[in-house]
Amino acid sequence: MESVGDARLAAGAEAAWYLDTAFTPGKQLGTVYDDPSTPVMVTGVEEVTTMRVPSGRLVVDAPWHDDEIDEYERGLPTRPPRELAVRIPPGTYPVEMAWTAGPYEFFGEQFDGVACAATRLRISDEPVACWEMALGVGEDIDRLPPGEQPRFFSDANVGCFADAGAWPALAAPFRTFTDGVPAPRDSEELSDGCERIGDETHRADLVTFTAESGGIVWLGRSEAGEVAVIAVTSGMPGAKA
């Protein structure tokens, strides 16, 4: 089916192939850099945790921004988080990471080349029929410079999924600094360096994940046009998706 949104947001052939392949264990996603004879294979899709989104509104952004640390310390206003314009049914959803491996040698030492290819919030088990870039609240495709993609940025290479209704409470532990140094936070440590923080007043969660320079957010829609998956891929220039 065609994207139900603006056609300019629809994934191109290369991006759609990457997204479909990244979440299919056993598929080849590419080859090792500078070694076209060694494939990069999708080794699995790991459920990291589940998260609660009672408001049906989702933030996909960095949990903190380095250029706002002074504002955090002084209690000054900061820019709002990147909340997605699309809404999802309130509920609890799995956070999953797609893993690849591409062995390589560096200065005589062997490495397994394990890396995260993409992260997703799985909204339903419906197959994805098409992919489109996700706009944030207040974003307008007409205002984007030609060739630029809607995205979020992260100097620390950390992104997060979070319930937008509980954002101030969920983000606060990541935004507490003294003399530029982050305060210890009481978060649940997950695999692969991810963290989970809950707010029991709202019964909502925030889950972090690796986001290289931030990321592009993609909506995977079912044949019926419903959002089945919200995925994040690398924010590095030149990435396939």
GROMACS .gro file of C-alpha atoms in nm:
model
  241
    1MET     CA    1   0.000   0.000   0.000
    2GLU     CA    2   0.100   0.361  -0.032
    3SER     CA    3   0.190   0.576   0.269
    4VAL     CA    4  -0.120   0.727   0.426
    5GLY     CA    5   0.068   1.050   0.498
    6ASP     CA    6   0.256   1.295   0.277
    7ALA     CA    7   0.430   1.113  -0.008
    8ARG     CA    8   0.745   1.317   0.060
    9LEU     CA    9   0.783   1.131   0.390
   10ALA     CA   10   0.771   0.786   0.232
   11ALA     CA   11   1.088   0.580   0.264
   12GLY     CA   12   1.290   0.543  -0.054
   13ALA     CA   13   1.376   0.198  -0.185
   14GLU     CA   14   1.712   0.180  -0.005
   15ALA     CA   15   1.573   0.296   0.331
   16ALA     CA   16   1.273   0.062   0.309
   17TRP     CA   17   1.503  -0.230   0.224
   18TYR     CA   18   1.730  -0.145   0.519
   19LEU     CA   19   1.440  -0.125   0.767
   20ASP     CA   20   1.282  -0.449   0.648
   21THR     CA   21   1.617  -0.632   0.646
   22ALA     CA   22   1.741  -0.500   0.982
   23PHE     CA   23   1.454  -0.670   1.165
   24THR     CA   24   1.484  -1.003   0.981
   25PRO     CA   25   1.736  -1.239   1.146
   26GLY     CA   26   1.952  -1.429   0.900
   27LYS     CA   27   1.943  -1.158   0.634
   28GLN     CA   28   2.255  -0.983   0.505
   29LEU     CA   29   2.252  -0.609   0.573
   30GLY     CA   30   2.573  -0.523   0.392
   31THR     CA   31   2.945  -0.595   0.400
   32VAL     CA   32   3.224  -0.502   0.639
   33TYR     CA   33   3.379  -0.163   0.570
   34ASP     CA   34   3.678  -0.200   0.337
   35ASP     CA   35   3.616  -0.577   0.310
   36PRO     CA   36   3.339  -0.653   0.058
   37SER     CA   37   3.403  -1.027   0.093
   38THR     CA   38   3.279  -1.037   0.457
   39PRO     CA   39   2.903  -0.999   0.503
   40VAL     CA   40   2.730  -0.809   0.785
   41MET     CA   41   2.449  -1.039   0.899
   42VAL     CA   42   2.143  -0.973   1.112
   43THR     CA   43   2.194  -1.205   1.407
   44GLY     CA   44   1.876  -1.140   1.603
   45VAL     CA   45   1.611  -0.906   1.737
   46GLU     CA   46   1.634  -0.870   2.115
   47GLU     CA   47   1.353  -0.754   2.342
   48VAL     CA   48   1.528  -0.518   2.582
   49THR     CA   49   1.227  -0.437   2.802
   50THR     CA   50   0.868  -0.321   2.786
   51MET     CA   51   0.746   0.033   2.846
   52ARG     CA   52   0.418   0.196   2.939
   53VAL     CA   53   0.269   0.473   2.725
   54PRO     CA   54  -0.061   0.557   2.897
   55SER     CA   55  -0.110   0.890   2.720
   56GLY     CA   56  -0.074   0.748   2.368
   57ARG     CA   57   0.171   1.032   2.300
   58LEU     CA   58   0.533   0.940   2.239
   59VAL     CA   59   0.857   1.135   2.273
   60VAL     CA   60   1.150   1.010   2.064
   61ASP     CA   61   1.445   1.233   2.144
   62ALA     CA   62   1.766   1.254   2.347
   63PRO     CA   63   1.689   1.245   2.721
   64TRP     CA   64   1.921   1.545   2.766
   65HIS     CA   65   2.111   1.787   2.542
   66ASP     CA   66   2.465   1.899   2.617
   67ASP     CA   67   2.394   2.255   2.501
   68GLU     CA   68   2.124   2.292   2.769
   69ILE     CA   69   2.323   2.183   3.076
   70ASP     CA   70   2.351   2.540   3.202
   71GLU     CA   71   1.972   2.575   3.180
   72TYR     CA   72   1.925   2.247   3.370
   73GLU     CA   73   2.152   2.365   3.652
   74ARG     CA   74   1.985   2.706   3.678
   75GLY     CA   75   1.630   2.578   3.648
   76LEU     CA   76   1.565   2.776   3.329
   77PRO     CA   77   1.320   2.679   3.053
   78THR     CA   78   1.447   2.445   2.781
   79ARG     CA   79   1.311   2.358   2.439
   80PRO     CA   80   1.031   2.100   2.437
   81PRO     CA   81   1.109   1.738   2.358
   82ARG     CA   82   1.049   1.598   2.010
   83GLU     CA   83   0.705   1.449   2.053
   84LEU     CA   84   0.577   1.259   1.752
   85ALA     CA   85   0.271   1.399   1.578
   86VAL     CA   86   0.127   1.048   1.535
   87ARG     CA   87  -0.070   0.899   1.824
   88ILE     CA   88  -0.068   0.535   1.935
   89PRO     CA   89  -0.319   0.341   2.146
   90PRO     CA   90  -0.237   0.373   2.518
   91GLY     CA   91  -0.066   0.056   2.630
   92THR     CA   92   0.251  -0.134   2.718
   93TYR     CA   93   0.488  -0.213   2.432
   94PRO     CA   94   0.815  -0.405   2.383
   95VAL     CA   95   1.136  -0.217   2.300
   96GLU     CA   96   1.347  -0.425   2.063
   97MET     CA   97   1.696  -0.389   1.916
   98ALA     CA   98   1.816  -0.544   1.589
   99TRP     CA   99   2.171  -0.677   1.608
  100THR     CA  100   2.424  -0.743   1.334
  101ALA     CA  101   2.770  -0.899   1.324
  102GLY     CA  102   3.049  -0.843   1.074
  103PRO     CA  103   3.385  -0.981   1.192
  104TYR     CA  104   3.693  -0.777   1.107
  105GLU     CA  105   4.063  -0.747   1.186
  106PHE     CA  106   4.228  -0.432   1.317
  107PHE     CA  107   4.605  -0.411   1.371
  108GLY     CA  108   4.623  -0.789   1.387
  109GLU     CA  109   4.341  -0.823   1.644
  110GLN     CA  110   4.011  -0.993   1.561
  111PHE     CA  111   3.678  -0.830   1.649
  112ASP     CA  112   3.325  -0.971   1.620
  113GLY     CA  113   3.185  -0.647   1.477
  114VAL     CA  114   2.860  -0.671   1.673
  115ALA     CA  115   2.646  -0.356   1.637
  116CYS     CA  116   2.289  -0.233   1.676
  117ALA     CA  117   2.132  -0.174   1.334
  118ALA     CA  118   1.804  -0.021   1.454
  119THR     CA  119   1.575   0.005   1.757
  120ARG     CA  120   1.198  -0.021   1.753
  121LEU     CA  121   0.889   0.011   1.967
  122ARG     CA  122   0.657  -0.266   1.850
  123ILE     CA  123   0.298  -0.144   1.861
  124SER     CA  124   0.137  -0.453   1.705
  125ASP     CA  125   0.226  -0.784   1.543
  126GLU     CA  126   0.089  -0.674   1.205
  127PRO     CA  127   0.345  -0.695   0.922
  128VAL     CA  128   0.485  -0.362   0.802
  129ALA     CA  129   0.361  -0.280   0.451
  130CYS     CA  130   0.532   0.059   0.414
  131TRP     CA  131   0.766   0.296   0.596
  132GLU     CA  132   0.754   0.673   0.632
  133MET     CA  133   0.954   0.931   0.828
  134ALA     CA  134   0.778   1.051   1.143
  135LEU     CA  135   0.714   1.421   1.190
  136GLY     CA  136   0.723   1.580   1.532
  137VAL     CA  137   0.451   1.799   1.677
  138GLY     CA  138   0.467   2.139   1.507
  139GLU     CA  139   0.701   2.019   1.229
  140ASP     CA  140   0.609   2.098   0.870
  141ILE     CA  141   0.755   1.908   0.574
  142ASP     CA  142   0.726   2.227   0.368
  143ARG     CA  143   0.976   2.403   0.596
  144LEU     CA  144   1.249   2.142   0.568
  145PRO     CA  145   1.542   2.232   0.341
  146PRO     CA  146   1.562   2.011   0.029
  147GLY     CA  147   1.716   1.674   0.109
  148GLU     CA  148   1.697   1.720   0.488
  149GLN     CA  149   1.515   1.458   0.695
  150PRO     CA  150   1.307   1.518   1.009
  151ARG     CA  151   1.510   1.381   1.299
  152PHE     CA  152   1.642   1.435   1.653
  153PHE     CA  153   2.001   1.509   1.756
  154SER     CA  154   2.212   1.366   2.038
  155ASP     CA  155   2.568   1.473   2.121
  156ALA     CA  156   2.595   1.183   2.365
  157ASN     CA  157   2.468   0.921   2.114
  158VAL     CA  158   2.173   0.839   2.340
  159GLY     CA  159   1.807   0.845   2.241
  160CYS     CA  160   1.490   0.745   2.421
  161PHE     CA  161   1.129   0.646   2.388
  162ALA     CA  162   0.914   0.812   2.656
  163ASP     CA  163   0.553   0.879   2.740
  164ALA     CA  164   0.500   1.247   2.655
  165GLY     CA  165   0.242   1.299   2.929
  166ALA     CA  166   0.501   1.218   3.198
  167TRP     CA  167   0.803   1.371   3.022
  168PRO     CA  168   0.908   1.627   3.290
  169ALA     CA  169   0.926   1.360   3.562
  170LEU     CA  170   1.082   1.094   3.339
  171ALA     CA  171   1.352   1.323   3.195
  172ALA     CA  172   1.441   1.496   3.524
  173PRO     CA  173   1.693   1.231   3.641
  174PHE     CA  174   1.889   1.278   3.317
  175ARG     CA  175   1.880   1.656   3.349
  176THR     CA  176   2.019   1.697   3.700
  177PHE     CA  177   2.372   1.842   3.687
  178THR     CA  178   2.610   2.009   3.932
  179ASP     CA  179   2.904   2.204   3.789
  180GLY     CA  180   2.845   2.032   3.458
  181VAL     CA  181   2.859   1.683   3.609
  182PRO     CA  182   2.547   1.460   3.592
  183ALA     CA  183   2.403   1.348   3.923
  184PRO     CA  184   2.366   0.973   3.991
  185ARG     CA  185   2.023   0.852   3.882
  186ASP     CA  186   1.811   0.569   4.015
  187SER     CA  187   1.738   0.392   3.688
  188GLU     CA  188   1.696   0.028   3.596
  189GLU     CA  189   2.003  -0.086   3.407
  190LEU     CA  190   1.912  -0.296   3.105
  191SER     CA  191   2.128  -0.488   2.861
  192ASP     CA  192   2.354  -0.313   2.614
  193GLY     CA  193   2.381   0.008   2.819
  194CYS     CA  194   2.010   0.090   2.801
  195GLU     CA  195   1.823   0.236   3.098
  196ARG     CA  196   1.459   0.241   3.210
  197ILE     CA  197   1.300   0.499   3.438
  198GLY     CA  198   0.938   0.484   3.552
  199ASP     CA  199   0.699   0.740   3.695
  200GLU     CA  200   0.440   0.564   3.908
  201THR     CA  201   0.218   0.873   3.937
  202HIS     CA  202   0.145   0.844   3.564
  203ARG     CA  203   0.236   0.473   3.536
  204ALA     CA  204   0.461   0.569   3.247
  205ASP     CA  205   0.815   0.491   3.138
  206LEU     CA  206   1.123   0.618   2.956
  207VAL     CA  207   1.369   0.376   2.793
  208THR     CA  208   1.706   0.483   2.651
  209PHE     CA  209   1.892   0.326   2.360
  210THR     CA  210   2.202   0.388   2.151
  211ALA     CA  211   2.142   0.662   1.892
  212GLU     CA  212   2.449   0.749   1.688
  213SER     CA  213   2.440   1.130   1.651
  214GLY     CA  214   2.067   1.109   1.718
  215GLY     CA  215   1.841   0.939   1.468
  216ILE     CA  216   1.573   0.926   1.204
  217VAL     CA  217   1.234   0.807   1.332
  218TRP     CA  218   1.029   0.583   1.102
  219LEU     CA  219   0.667   0.475   1.115
  220GLY     CA  220   0.606   0.123   0.991
  221ARG     CA  221   0.245   0.102   0.880
  222SER     CA  222   0.035  -0.210   0.830
  223GLU     CA  223  -0.164  -0.288   0.516
  224ALA     CA  224  -0.459  -0.114   0.684
  225GLY     CA  225  -0.251   0.201   0.743
  226GLU     CA  226  -0.218   0.159   1.120
  227VAL     CA  227   0.116   0.223   1.293
  228ALA     CA  228   0.261  -0.121   1.371
  229VAL     CA  229   0.620  -0.016   1.451
  230ILE     CA  230   0.810   0.299   1.545
  231ALA     CA  231   1.177   0.249   1.455
  232VAL     CA  232   1.492   0.458   1.495
  233THR     CA  233   1.795   0.433   1.269
  234SER     CA  234   2.131   0.608   1.272
  235GLY     CA  235   2.149   0.985   1.253
  236MET     CA  236   2.491   0.972   1.085
  237PRO     CA  237   2.512   1.147   0.747
  238GLY     CA  238   2.505   0.904   0.457
  239ALA     CA  239   2.327   0.626   0.647
  240LYS     CA  240   2.099   0.411   0.431
  241ALA     CA  241   1.800   0.479   0.654
   0.00000   0.00000   0.00000
